[in-house]
Amino acid sequence: MSVSLPAAPAAAPPLPISRGRYTLILAALTLGGFAIGTSEFAGMGLMPNMAAELGVSEPQVGHLISAYALGVVVGAPLLAVLGGAMKRKTLLLALMGFYALGNLASALGPDYGSLLLFRFIAGLPHGAYFGVAALTAVSISRPEARGRAVSLVMLGLTLAILVGTPLATWMGQLASWRWTFAAVSLVSLVTVSLIALALPHAVDTGARERPLDELRAFNRLPVWHALLIGAIGFAGMFSVFSYLAPTMVQVTGVAPAWIPLGVAGFGLGGVIGNILGGWLFDRLQFRAVPVVLGWAVAMLLLFPLAAHWPWSLLLATVCIGMMGALGPILQSHLMDVADGAQTLAAASHHAAFNTANALGPWLGGMAITAGFGWTSTGYVGAATAVAGLAIYAWAARSLSRRQRTCPAV
């Protein structure tokens, strides 16, 4: 079915800043994403160390990861609305300062109970930061380079999987897992300093809509379509990623020393996917979604076969990690369809992806528990990607209907 989707709304001209300053701003925003991604995924590599020091089981350490994800889901829309009256630069500084404090508290948490609370608190600014950072990157970029600018902001997350998580694991094994969260706090403060130095106040275009008006503008079907695609269609990557370690040991038959290579494969794929996602959005707009999800279905269906040999498994992790292209595509699309609620929609995008982070492992765990084996996560992931394609078809039909009834829209 060929559907003509509406063009993106006309963008304001970019701020007149030098190329060097533009690069520094994007680097600062990416560094903030790197700090956030390192903190988010560190628990996966540090799980044995944290369990031993805190005197709890590894599944209980998994609850710390869930507490962080819950903080993202709660904090993304909440802080986006509460920060609606703040200038964009001020809000970015406040969010990263808050993130530094949350991770410092995590580093100093005396026991498991306090750490549950501190990880939840640390997750609160996650989504709002990426939402505001993406809008900021777009406001200083040429209209035809919006997707690329958003992909560079999101690049920090994938670099965190490629570089940050292995470094965090090494640091935790060498000294203590607490130093990882302390280091994240320090990087967050460096980000605050760079944003304060490089980002001009002219990036602030005045206060946005009132909170209730923004919530009304947010409650539109195209916004919910995009969030559902992220929450369900992206769950397949997390289904495979969460059970990668036991799959490599039990199915591929490699030593645990190979596991960081598998994690790095996802990170490398994510880096490639982020760059590719920005490129695809700049050319196809929302029509880039089925391209990425179609690729995901194929790669996830091949994963159970690829998992039996080390090098094919590593190649599969790169290919599945390229699903990260969906991130900048949906982030950019949300900023197009959420006029009047752009910050709230962009922040909620990360709440949706953290929902995928919870849904994928849950569904994969159900398949494994039912006796379908470790590699069944690939089939589970393919099913969620197909569900994402179905939601895209629903969204495309809805937009086509709107065009027929309201040609001027």
PDB file of C-alpha atoms in Angstrom, residues 26 37 105 162 165 243 254 266 284 299 307 342 352 362 393-394 406:
ATOM      1  CA  LEU A  26      26.452  18.608  19.802  1.00  0.00           C
ATOM      2  CA  GLY A  37      23.657   5.289  28.789  1.00  0.00           C
ATOM      3  CA  ALA A 105      23.800   9.144  45.667  1.00  0.00           C
ATOM      4  CA  LEU A 162      30.125  -0.025  22.929  1.00  0.00           C
ATOM      5  CA  THR A 165      29.572  -0.576  29.696  1.00  0.00           C
ATOM      6  CA  TYR A 243      19.647 -13.043  27.632  1.00  0.00           C
ATOM      7  CA  VAL A 254      32.059 -19.980  24.428  1.00  0.00           C
ATOM      8  CA  PHE A 266      25.239  -4.561  20.072  1.00  0.00           C
ATOM      9  CA  LEU A 284      12.097   9.057   3.970  1.00  0.00           C
ATOM     10  CA  MET A 299      17.751 -10.497  11.577  1.00  0.00           C
ATOM     11  CA  ALA A 307      23.734 -18.340  17.833  1.00  0.00           C
ATOM     12  CA  GLN A 342       7.199  18.767  21.471  1.00  0.00           C
ATOM     13  CA  ALA A 352       8.361   4.198  25.465  1.00  0.00           C
ATOM     14  CA  TRP A 362       9.647 -10.307  30.130  1.00  0.00           C
ATOM     15  CA  ALA A 393       0.289   0.263   8.955  1.00  0.00           C
ATOM     16  CA  TRP A 394      -2.449   1.522  11.298  1.00  0.00           C
ATOM     17  CA  CYS A 406      -8.779  17.266   5.260  1.00  0.00           C
TER      18      CYS A 406
END
